[in-house]
PDB file of C-alpha atoms in Angstrom:
ATOM      1  CA  UNK A  44    -100.251  -0.787 -17.517  1.00 43.00           C
ATOM      2  CA  UNK A  45     -97.004  -1.328 -16.643  1.00 44.00           C
ATOM      3  CA  UNK A  46     -93.903  -1.548 -19.747  1.00 47.00           C
ATOM      4  CA  UNK A  47     -93.755  -5.184 -20.761  1.00 45.00           C
ATOM      5  CA  UNK A  48     -90.073  -3.945 -20.530  1.00 44.00           C
ATOM      6  CA  UNK A  49     -89.759  -3.041 -16.856  1.00 47.00           C
ATOM      7  CA  UNK A  50     -88.427  -6.228 -16.011  1.00 43.00           C
ATOM      8  CA  UNK A  51     -85.117  -4.560 -17.723  1.00 48.00           C
ATOM      9  CA  UNK A  52     -84.991  -1.003 -15.574  1.00 57.00           C
ATOM     10  CA  UNK A  53     -82.038   0.397 -15.530  1.00 58.00           C
ATOM     11  CA  UNK A  54     -81.478   3.314 -13.041  1.00 65.00           C
ATOM     12  CA  UNK A  55     -79.663   7.069 -13.595  1.00 65.00           C
ATOM     13  CA  UNK A  56     -77.188   6.184 -11.055  1.00 71.00           C
ATOM     14  CA  UNK A  57     -76.449   2.493 -11.910  1.00 71.00           C
ATOM     15  CA  UNK A  58     -75.740   3.341 -15.555  1.00 73.00           C
ATOM     16  CA  UNK A  59     -73.227   6.180 -14.317  1.00 78.00           C
ATOM     17  CA  UNK A  60     -71.505   3.745 -11.942  1.00 80.00           C
ATOM     18  CA  UNK A  61     -70.357   1.283 -14.532  1.00 81.00           C
ATOM     19  CA  UNK A  62     -69.224   4.264 -16.285  1.00 82.00           C
ATOM     20  CA  UNK A  63     -66.828   4.518 -13.438  1.00 87.00           C
ATOM     21  CA  UNK A  64     -65.859   1.488 -12.987  1.00 85.00           C
ATOM     22  CA  UNK A  65     -65.340   0.922 -16.742  1.00 86.00           C
ATOM     23  CA  UNK A  66     -62.802   4.194 -16.561  1.00 88.00           C
ATOM     24  CA  UNK A  67     -60.884   2.421 -13.561  1.00 88.00           C
ATOM     25  CA  UNK A  68     -60.712  -1.332 -14.940  1.00 87.00           C
ATOM     26  CA  UNK A  69     -58.996   0.596 -17.805  1.00 87.00           C
ATOM     27  CA  UNK A  70     -56.050   2.834 -15.964  1.00 90.00           C
ATOM     28  CA  UNK A  71     -55.591  -0.342 -14.052  1.00 89.00           C
ATOM     29  CA  UNK A  72     -54.544  -2.573 -17.302  1.00 88.00           C
ATOM     30  CA  UNK A  73     -53.626   0.252 -18.660  1.00 89.00           C
ATOM     31  CA  UNK A  74     -50.415  -0.213 -15.924  1.00 90.00           C
ATOM     32  CA  UNK A  75     -50.608  -3.419 -16.589  1.00 89.00           C
ATOM     33  CA  UNK A  76     -48.907  -2.420 -20.364  1.00 90.00           C
ATOM     34  CA  UNK A  77     -46.929  -0.018 -18.729  1.00 91.00           C
ATOM     35  CA  UNK A  78     -45.451  -2.795 -16.308  1.00 89.00           C
ATOM     36  CA  UNK A  79     -44.730  -5.080 -19.446  1.00 90.00           C
ATOM     37  CA  UNK A  80     -42.952  -2.517 -20.797  1.00 90.00           C
ATOM     38  CA  UNK A  81     -40.769  -1.773 -18.048  1.00 90.00           C
ATOM     39  CA  UNK A  82     -40.192  -6.099 -18.307  1.00 88.00           C
ATOM     40  CA  UNK A  83     -39.359  -5.940 -21.111  1.00 89.00           C
ATOM     41  CA  UNK A  84     -36.539  -3.188 -21.168  1.00 89.00           C
ATOM     42  CA  UNK A  85     -35.283  -4.308 -18.094  1.00 87.00           C
ATOM     43  CA  UNK A  86     -34.787  -7.833 -18.512  1.00 87.00           C
ATOM     44  CA  UNK A  87     -34.385  -8.258 -22.354  1.00 88.00           C
ATOM     45  CA  UNK A  88     -32.915  -5.534 -23.995  1.00 86.00           C
ATOM     46  CA  UNK A  89     -31.776  -4.764 -27.753  1.00 84.00           C
ATOM     47  CA  UNK A  90     -32.839  -7.818 -28.972  1.00 86.00           C
ATOM     48  CA  UNK A  91     -34.257  -7.613 -32.709  1.00 85.00           C
ATOM     49  CA  UNK A  92     -36.695 -10.512 -32.086  1.00 85.00           C
ATOM     50  CA  UNK A  93     -39.604 -11.314 -29.237  1.00 87.00           C
ATOM     51  CA  UNK A  94     -42.320 -13.014 -28.663  1.00 86.00           C
ATOM     52  CA  UNK A  95     -45.432 -11.191 -30.048  1.00 81.00           C
ATOM     53  CA  UNK A  96     -46.561  -9.684 -26.345  1.00 82.00           C
ATOM     54  CA  UNK A  97     -42.748  -8.101 -25.969  1.00 86.00           C
ATOM     55  CA  UNK A  98     -42.737  -6.646 -29.531  1.00 86.00           C
ATOM     56  CA  UNK A  99     -42.417  -3.040 -29.907  1.00 87.00           C
ATOM     57  CA  UNK A 100     -46.183  -2.641 -31.652  1.00 87.00           C
ATOM     58  CA  UNK A 101     -48.167  -4.973 -29.633  1.00 85.00           C
ATOM     59  CA  UNK A 102     -47.371  -2.165 -26.979  1.00 89.00           C
ATOM     60  CA  UNK A 103     -48.503   0.185 -28.798  1.00 90.00           C
ATOM     61  CA  UNK A 104     -51.792  -1.275 -30.128  1.00 87.00           C
ATOM     62  CA  UNK A 105     -52.127  -2.040 -26.569  1.00 87.00           C
ATOM     63  CA  UNK A 106     -51.888   1.228 -25.446  1.00 90.00           C
ATOM     64  CA  UNK A 107     -53.823   2.798 -27.572  1.00 90.00           C
ATOM     65  CA  UNK A 108     -56.567  -0.271 -27.067  1.00 87.00           C
ATOM     66  CA  UNK A 109     -56.653   0.554 -23.570  1.00 88.00           C
ATOM     67  CA  UNK A 110     -56.664   4.895 -23.927  1.00 90.00           C
ATOM     68  CA  UNK A 111     -59.728   4.290 -26.683  1.00 89.00           C
ATOM     69  CA  UNK A 112     -61.460   1.889 -23.896  1.00 89.00           C
ATOM     70  CA  UNK A 113     -61.316   4.401 -20.936  1.00 90.00           C
ATOM     71  CA  UNK A 114     -62.085   7.462 -23.584  1.00 89.00           C
ATOM     72  CA  UNK A 115     -65.442   5.267 -24.546  1.00 88.00           C
ATOM     73  CA  UNK A 116     -65.570   5.572 -20.421  1.00 88.00           C
ATOM     74  CA  UNK A 117     -65.502   8.732 -20.258  1.00 89.00           C
ATOM     75  CA  UNK A 118     -67.954   9.243 -23.154  1.00 86.00           C
ATOM     76  CA  UNK A 119     -70.100   6.937 -20.799  1.00 84.00           C
ATOM     77  CA  UNK A 120     -69.961   9.307 -17.940  1.00 84.00           C
ATOM     78  CA  UNK A 121     -70.732  12.393 -19.502  1.00 83.00           C
ATOM     79  CA  UNK A 122     -73.783  10.554 -21.649  1.00 80.00           C
ATOM     80  CA  UNK A 123     -75.055   9.331 -18.062  1.00 73.00           C
ATOM     81  CA  UNK A 124     -75.322  13.050 -17.388  1.00 74.00           C
ATOM     82  CA  UNK A 125     -76.628  14.855 -20.721  1.00 76.00           C
ATOM     83  CA  UNK A 126     -77.839  12.524 -23.361  1.00 74.00           C
ATOM     84  CA  UNK A 127     -76.580  13.710 -26.852  1.00 77.00           C
ATOM     85  CA  UNK A 128     -76.931  11.376 -30.232  1.00 78.00           C
ATOM     86  CA  UNK A 129     -73.798  11.738 -31.121  1.00 79.00           C
ATOM     87  CA  UNK A 130     -72.260  10.445 -27.582  1.00 81.00           C
ATOM     88  CA  UNK A 131     -74.617   7.530 -27.423  1.00 80.00           C
ATOM     89  CA  UNK A 132     -73.590   6.646 -31.929  1.00 83.00           C
ATOM     90  CA  UNK A 133     -69.641   7.507 -30.871  1.00 84.00           C
ATOM     91  CA  UNK A 134     -69.982   5.195 -27.348  1.00 85.00           C
ATOM     92  CA  UNK A 135     -71.291   2.213 -29.208  1.00 86.00           C
ATOM     93  CA  UNK A 136     -69.193   2.032 -31.606  1.00 89.00           C
ATOM     94  CA  UNK A 137     -66.092   2.529 -30.370  1.00 87.00           C
ATOM     95  CA  UNK A 138     -67.354   0.062 -27.022  1.00 88.00           C
ATOM     96  CA  UNK A 139     -68.643  -2.420 -30.545  1.00 90.00           C
ATOM     97  CA  UNK A 140     -65.469  -2.253 -31.994  1.00 89.00           C
ATOM     98  CA  UNK A 141     -63.096  -2.262 -28.651  1.00 88.00           C
ATOM     99  CA  UNK A 142     -65.756  -5.600 -27.703  1.00 88.00           C
ATOM    100  CA  UNK A 143     -64.464  -7.821 -30.886  1.00 88.00           C
ATOM    101  CA  UNK A 144     -60.408  -6.430 -31.375  1.00 86.00           C
ATOM    102  CA  UNK A 145     -59.833  -7.248 -27.492  1.00 86.00           C
ATOM    103  CA  UNK A 146     -62.105 -10.848 -27.392  1.00 86.00           C
ATOM    104  CA  UNK A 147     -59.751 -11.469 -30.770  1.00 84.00           C
ATOM    105  CA  UNK A 148     -56.693 -10.642 -28.807  1.00 82.00           C
ATOM    106  CA  UNK A 149     -57.448 -12.642 -25.831  1.00 84.00           C
ATOM    107  CA  UNK A 150     -58.374 -15.634 -28.239  1.00 84.00           C
ATOM    108  CA  UNK A 151     -55.500 -15.668 -30.056  1.00 81.00           C
ATOM    109  CA  UNK A 152     -52.636 -15.465 -26.941  1.00 80.00           C
ATOM    110  CA  UNK A 153     -53.811 -19.629 -26.420  1.00 81.00           C
ATOM    111  CA  UNK A 154     -53.080 -20.411 -30.148  1.00 79.00           C
ATOM    112  CA  UNK A 155     -49.616 -20.400 -32.023  1.00 79.00           C
ATOM    113  CA  UNK A 156     -47.674 -22.180 -29.169  1.00 83.00           C
ATOM    114  CA  UNK A 157     -45.117 -23.371 -31.270  1.00 84.00           C
ATOM    115  CA  UNK A 158     -44.671 -20.432 -32.787  1.00 87.00           C
ATOM    116  CA  UNK A 159     -44.536 -18.694 -29.308  1.00 89.00           C
ATOM    117  CA  UNK A 160     -41.821 -21.182 -28.222  1.00 90.00           C
ATOM    118  CA  UNK A 161     -39.719 -20.587 -31.383  1.00 91.00           C
ATOM    119  CA  UNK A 162     -39.429 -16.781 -30.559  1.00 91.00           C
ATOM    120  CA  UNK A 163     -38.763 -17.658 -27.291  1.00 92.00           C
ATOM    121  CA  UNK A 164     -36.025 -19.991 -28.128  1.00 92.00           C
ATOM    122  CA  UNK A 165     -34.805 -17.253 -30.842  1.00 92.00           C
ATOM    123  CA  UNK A 166     -34.444 -14.651 -27.493  1.00 93.00           C
ATOM    124  CA  UNK A 167     -32.749 -16.604 -25.439  1.00 92.00           C
ATOM    125  CA  UNK A 168     -30.417 -17.513 -28.490  1.00 91.00           C
ATOM    126  CA  UNK A 169     -30.179 -13.935 -29.323  1.00 92.00           C
ATOM    127  CA  UNK A 170     -28.963 -13.509 -25.233  1.00 90.00           C
ATOM    128  CA  UNK A 171     -26.172 -16.183 -25.612  1.00 89.00           C
ATOM    129  CA  UNK A 172     -24.762 -14.486 -28.589  1.00 87.00           C
ATOM    130  CA  UNK A 173     -24.422 -11.433 -27.331  1.00 87.00           C
ATOM    131  CA  UNK A 174     -22.933 -12.690 -23.444  1.00 85.00           C
ATOM    132  CA  UNK A 175     -25.324 -11.019 -21.575  1.00 86.00           C
ATOM    133  CA  UNK A 176     -27.215 -14.158 -20.341  1.00 88.00           C
ATOM    134  CA  UNK A 177     -25.664 -13.778 -16.958  1.00 87.00           C
ATOM    135  CA  UNK A 178     -29.025 -12.120 -15.827  1.00 87.00           C
ATOM    136  CA  UNK A 179     -30.889 -13.989 -16.803  1.00 90.00           C
ATOM    137  CA  UNK A 180     -29.384 -17.263 -15.236  1.00 89.00           C
ATOM    138  CA  UNK A 181     -29.213 -15.073 -11.976  1.00 88.00           C
ATOM    139  CA  UNK A 182     -33.064 -14.125 -11.822  1.00 88.00           C
ATOM    140  CA  UNK A 183     -34.576 -17.512 -13.120  1.00 89.00           C
ATOM    141  CA  UNK A 184     -31.801 -19.881 -11.618  1.00 87.00           C
ATOM    142  CA  UNK A 185     -31.137 -21.659 -14.772  1.00 88.00           C
ATOM    143  CA  UNK A 186     -27.674 -22.130 -16.542  1.00 88.00           C
ATOM    144  CA  UNK A 187     -26.758 -21.588 -20.091  1.00 86.00           C
ATOM    145  CA  UNK A 188     -29.331 -22.061 -23.120  1.00 88.00           C
ATOM    146  CA  UNK A 189     -30.309 -25.653 -22.358  1.00 87.00           C
ATOM    147  CA  UNK A 190     -27.987 -26.886 -19.444  1.00 85.00           C
ATOM    148  CA  UNK A 191     -24.649 -26.471 -18.441  1.00 85.00           C
ATOM    149  CA  UNK A 192     -23.547 -28.396 -21.349  1.00 85.00           C
ATOM    150  CA  UNK A 193     -23.195 -25.761 -23.445  1.00 82.00           C
ATOM    151  CA  UNK A 194     -20.637 -24.374 -21.001  1.00 82.00           C
ATOM    152  CA  UNK A 195     -18.359 -27.141 -21.320  1.00 78.00           C
ATOM    153  CA  UNK A 196     -18.989 -27.294 -25.420  1.00 77.00           C
ATOM    154  CA  UNK A 197     -18.137 -23.596 -26.470  1.00 62.00           C
ATOM    155  CA  UNK A 198     -15.052 -22.895 -27.998  1.00 59.00           C
ATOM    156  CA  UNK A 199     -14.457 -19.890 -25.909  1.00 62.00           C
ATOM    157  CA  UNK A 200     -13.292 -19.740 -22.321  1.00 70.00           C
ATOM    158  CA  UNK A 201     -16.959 -18.263 -21.123  1.00 75.00           C
ATOM    159  CA  UNK A 202     -17.734 -19.014 -17.771  1.00 79.00           C
ATOM    160  CA  UNK A 203     -21.668 -19.127 -16.132  1.00 82.00           C
ATOM    161  CA  UNK A 204     -23.048 -16.221 -13.586  1.00 82.00           C
ATOM    162  CA  UNK A 205     -22.533 -16.915 -10.078  1.00 81.00           C
ATOM    163  CA  UNK A 206     -25.541 -16.698  -8.925  1.00 77.00           C
ATOM    164  CA  UNK A 207     -26.825 -19.613 -11.611  1.00 82.00           C
ATOM    165  CA  UNK A 208     -27.676 -22.902 -10.321  1.00 84.00           C
ATOM    166  CA  UNK A 209     -24.749 -24.881 -13.119  1.00 84.00           C
ATOM    167  CA  UNK A 210     -23.237 -26.159 -10.136  1.00 82.00           C
ATOM    168  CA  UNK A 211     -25.718 -28.152  -9.068  1.00 83.00           C
ATOM    169  CA  UNK A 212     -27.652 -30.985  -9.889  1.00 83.00           C
ATOM    170  CA  UNK A 213     -30.531 -31.244 -12.330  1.00 83.00           C
ATOM    171  CA  UNK A 214     -30.360 -27.416 -13.380  1.00 86.00           C
ATOM    172  CA  UNK A 215     -31.971 -26.560 -16.112  1.00 87.00           C
ATOM    173  CA  UNK A 216     -31.358 -24.330 -18.978  1.00 88.00           C
ATOM    174  CA  UNK A 217     -32.957 -21.035 -19.316  1.00 89.00           C
ATOM    175  CA  UNK A 218     -34.833 -21.587 -22.006  1.00 92.00           C
ATOM    176  CA  UNK A 219     -37.333 -23.278 -20.156  1.00 90.00           C
ATOM    177  CA  UNK A 220     -37.723 -20.983 -17.500  1.00 90.00           C
ATOM    178  CA  UNK A 221     -37.781 -17.983 -19.695  1.00 92.00           C
ATOM    179  CA  UNK A 222     -40.646 -20.046 -21.640  1.00 92.00           C
ATOM    180  CA  UNK A 223     -42.220 -20.619 -18.747  1.00 91.00           C
ATOM    181  CA  UNK A 224     -42.232 -16.948 -17.894  1.00 91.00           C
ATOM    182  CA  UNK A 225     -42.832 -15.467 -20.708  1.00 91.00           C
ATOM    183  CA  UNK A 226     -46.119 -17.278 -21.221  1.00 92.00           C
ATOM    184  CA  UNK A 227     -47.427 -16.247 -18.399  1.00 90.00           C
ATOM    185  CA  UNK A 228     -46.701 -13.026 -19.590  1.00 89.00           C
ATOM    186  CA  UNK A 229     -48.956 -13.829 -22.803  1.00 89.00           C
ATOM    187  CA  UNK A 230     -51.659 -15.373 -20.043  1.00 89.00           C
ATOM    188  CA  UNK A 231     -51.812 -11.281 -18.775  1.00 89.00           C
ATOM    189  CA  UNK A 232     -52.450  -9.622 -21.778  1.00 88.00           C
ATOM    190  CA  UNK A 233     -55.349 -12.669 -22.348  1.00 89.00           C
ATOM    191  CA  UNK A 234     -56.703 -12.252 -18.648  1.00 89.00           C
ATOM    192  CA  UNK A 235     -56.642  -8.432 -19.465  1.00 88.00           C
ATOM    193  CA  UNK A 236     -58.381  -8.270 -22.430  1.00 88.00           C
ATOM    194  CA  UNK A 237     -61.242 -10.673 -21.190  1.00 90.00           C
ATOM    195  CA  UNK A 238     -62.126  -8.852 -18.253  1.00 89.00           C
ATOM    196  CA  UNK A 239     -61.593  -5.670 -20.182  1.00 88.00           C
ATOM    197  CA  UNK A 240     -64.342  -7.600 -23.382  1.00 89.00           C
ATOM    198  CA  UNK A 241     -66.460  -8.835 -20.043  1.00 90.00           C
ATOM    199  CA  UNK A 242     -67.337  -4.875 -19.069  1.00 87.00           C
ATOM    200  CA  UNK A 243     -67.271  -3.707 -22.672  1.00 88.00           C
ATOM    201  CA  UNK A 244     -70.417  -5.989 -22.707  1.00 89.00           C
ATOM    202  CA  UNK A 245     -71.446  -5.375 -19.739  1.00 86.00           C
ATOM    203  CA  UNK A 246     -71.638  -1.359 -20.106  1.00 84.00           C
ATOM    204  CA  UNK A 247     -72.998  -1.887 -23.720  1.00 85.00           C
ATOM    205  CA  UNK A 248     -75.890  -4.055 -22.328  1.00 84.00           C
ATOM    206  CA  UNK A 249     -76.598  -1.564 -19.488  1.00 81.00           C
ATOM    207  CA  UNK A 250     -76.345   1.850 -21.057  1.00 80.00           C
ATOM    208  CA  UNK A 251     -78.343  -0.182 -24.120  1.00 78.00           C
ATOM    209  CA  UNK A 252     -81.336  -0.781 -21.476  1.00 76.00           C
ATOM    210  CA  UNK A 253     -81.426   2.582 -19.459  1.00 72.00           C
ATOM    211  CA  UNK A 254     -81.637   4.476 -22.668  1.00 71.00           C
ATOM    212  CA  UNK A 255     -84.669   2.025 -23.830  1.00 66.00           C
ATOM    213  CA  UNK A 256     -85.911   2.574 -20.572  1.00 53.00           C
ATOM    214  CA  UNK A 257     -85.814   6.426 -21.010  1.00 53.00           C
ATOM    215  CA  UNK A 258     -87.182   6.491 -24.620  1.00 48.00           C
ATOM    216  CA  UNK A 259     -90.478   4.548 -23.760  1.00 40.00           C
ATOM    217  CA  UNK A 260     -90.942   6.937 -20.827  1.00 42.00           C
ATOM    218  CA  UNK A 261     -90.293   9.737 -23.193  1.00 43.00           C
ATOM    219  CA  UNK A 262     -93.164   7.855 -25.596  1.00 41.00           C
ATOM    220  CA  UNK A 263     -95.105   7.394 -22.800  1.00 43.00           C
ATOM    221  CA  UNK A 264     -95.352  11.168 -21.128  1.00 42.00           C
ATOM    222  CA  UNK A 265     -96.316  12.570 -24.507  1.00 43.00           C
ATOM    223  CA  UNK A 266     -99.249   9.825 -25.040  1.00 46.00           C
ATOM    224  CA  UNK A 267    -100.432  11.378 -21.616  1.00 49.00           C
ATOM    225  CA  UNK A 268     -99.773  14.953 -22.948  1.00 51.00           C
ATOM    226  CA  UNK A 269    -102.184  14.066 -25.932  1.00 46.00           C
ATOM    227  CA  UNK A 270    -104.992  12.311 -24.029  1.00 48.00           C
ATOM    228  CA  UNK A 271    -105.388  15.656 -21.910  1.00 48.00           C
ATOM    229  CA  UNK A 272    -105.254  17.794 -24.772  1.00 44.00           C
ATOM    230  CA  UNK A 273    -108.296  15.862 -26.240  1.00 41.00           C
ATOM    231  CA  UNK A 274    -110.188  15.487 -23.106  1.00 51.00           C
ATOM    232  CA  UNK A 275    -109.481  19.631 -22.567  1.00 47.00           C
ATOM    233  CA  UNK A 276    -110.305  20.206 -26.277  1.00 50.00           C
ATOM    234  CA  UNK A 277    -113.763  17.750 -25.345  1.00 49.00           C
ATOM    235  CA  UNK A 278    -114.331  19.736 -22.760  1.00 49.00           C
ATOM    236  CA  UNK A 279    -114.188  22.819 -24.315  1.00 48.00           C
ATOM    237  CA  UNK A 280    -116.271  21.948 -27.303  1.00 45.00           C
ATOM    238  CA  UNK A 281    -119.025  20.573 -24.950  1.00 44.00           C
ATOM    239  CA  UNK A 282    -118.909  23.887 -23.374  1.00 46.00           C
ATOM    240  CA  UNK A 283    -119.464  26.257 -26.752  1.00 40.00           C
ATOM    241  CA  UNK A 284    -122.613  24.263 -27.759  1.00 43.00           C
ATOM    242  CA  UNK A 285    -124.377  24.072 -24.186  1.00 41.00           C
ATOM    243  CA  UNK A 286    -123.693  28.237 -24.289  1.00 45.00           C
ATOM    244  CA  UNK A 287    -125.041  28.275 -27.834  1.00 44.00           C
TER     245      UNK A 287
END
């Protein structure tokens, strides 16, 4: 008789491959975290206030999350080769926690935009006070905090960077340019966590479907053996009765 769950069969090779893909995706996004950390060190070093995506504790949380994600993928690879209860429970538990966490991080990046803009203003203001805004002016082609007026009204004789656009018309301030750029970082974080959430959900569904089918196969295997044993016993009983 055909099993009612035969439509959701997942092959052993596919269960292995989905965890290999999970591991590759995890390594790629772990490198993305380090690229954002490198950006912070090079472009915005030594400041006291940062937007959420550039704070040190956020980098540590993202790194630990991606490491746990890769560990979960490795557990899935070993589990597809040799199944144990400990591996299966650990895989499902870690996967569910990471799924909820990564999804919440992705959703939160689209919230609190006004708070994000406030911290960007504080970041640019710190660089202006420290007289270290020239690198940003050259990189983004901006002028001062808000416009060239910042240099015209400043008390001391401060000059803009040679690569800035302060001598051109319609030259915008660095707050606008930095806000636009750092918002792309926020969206990168959201994108990474959305993709991670998708692959985590897919892997959990695939592994659950695969090992549920394996369990059904084992149960049917034992039922077939039991039927053969009962038939053998009945045959032996009939032979004994005939001899008697």
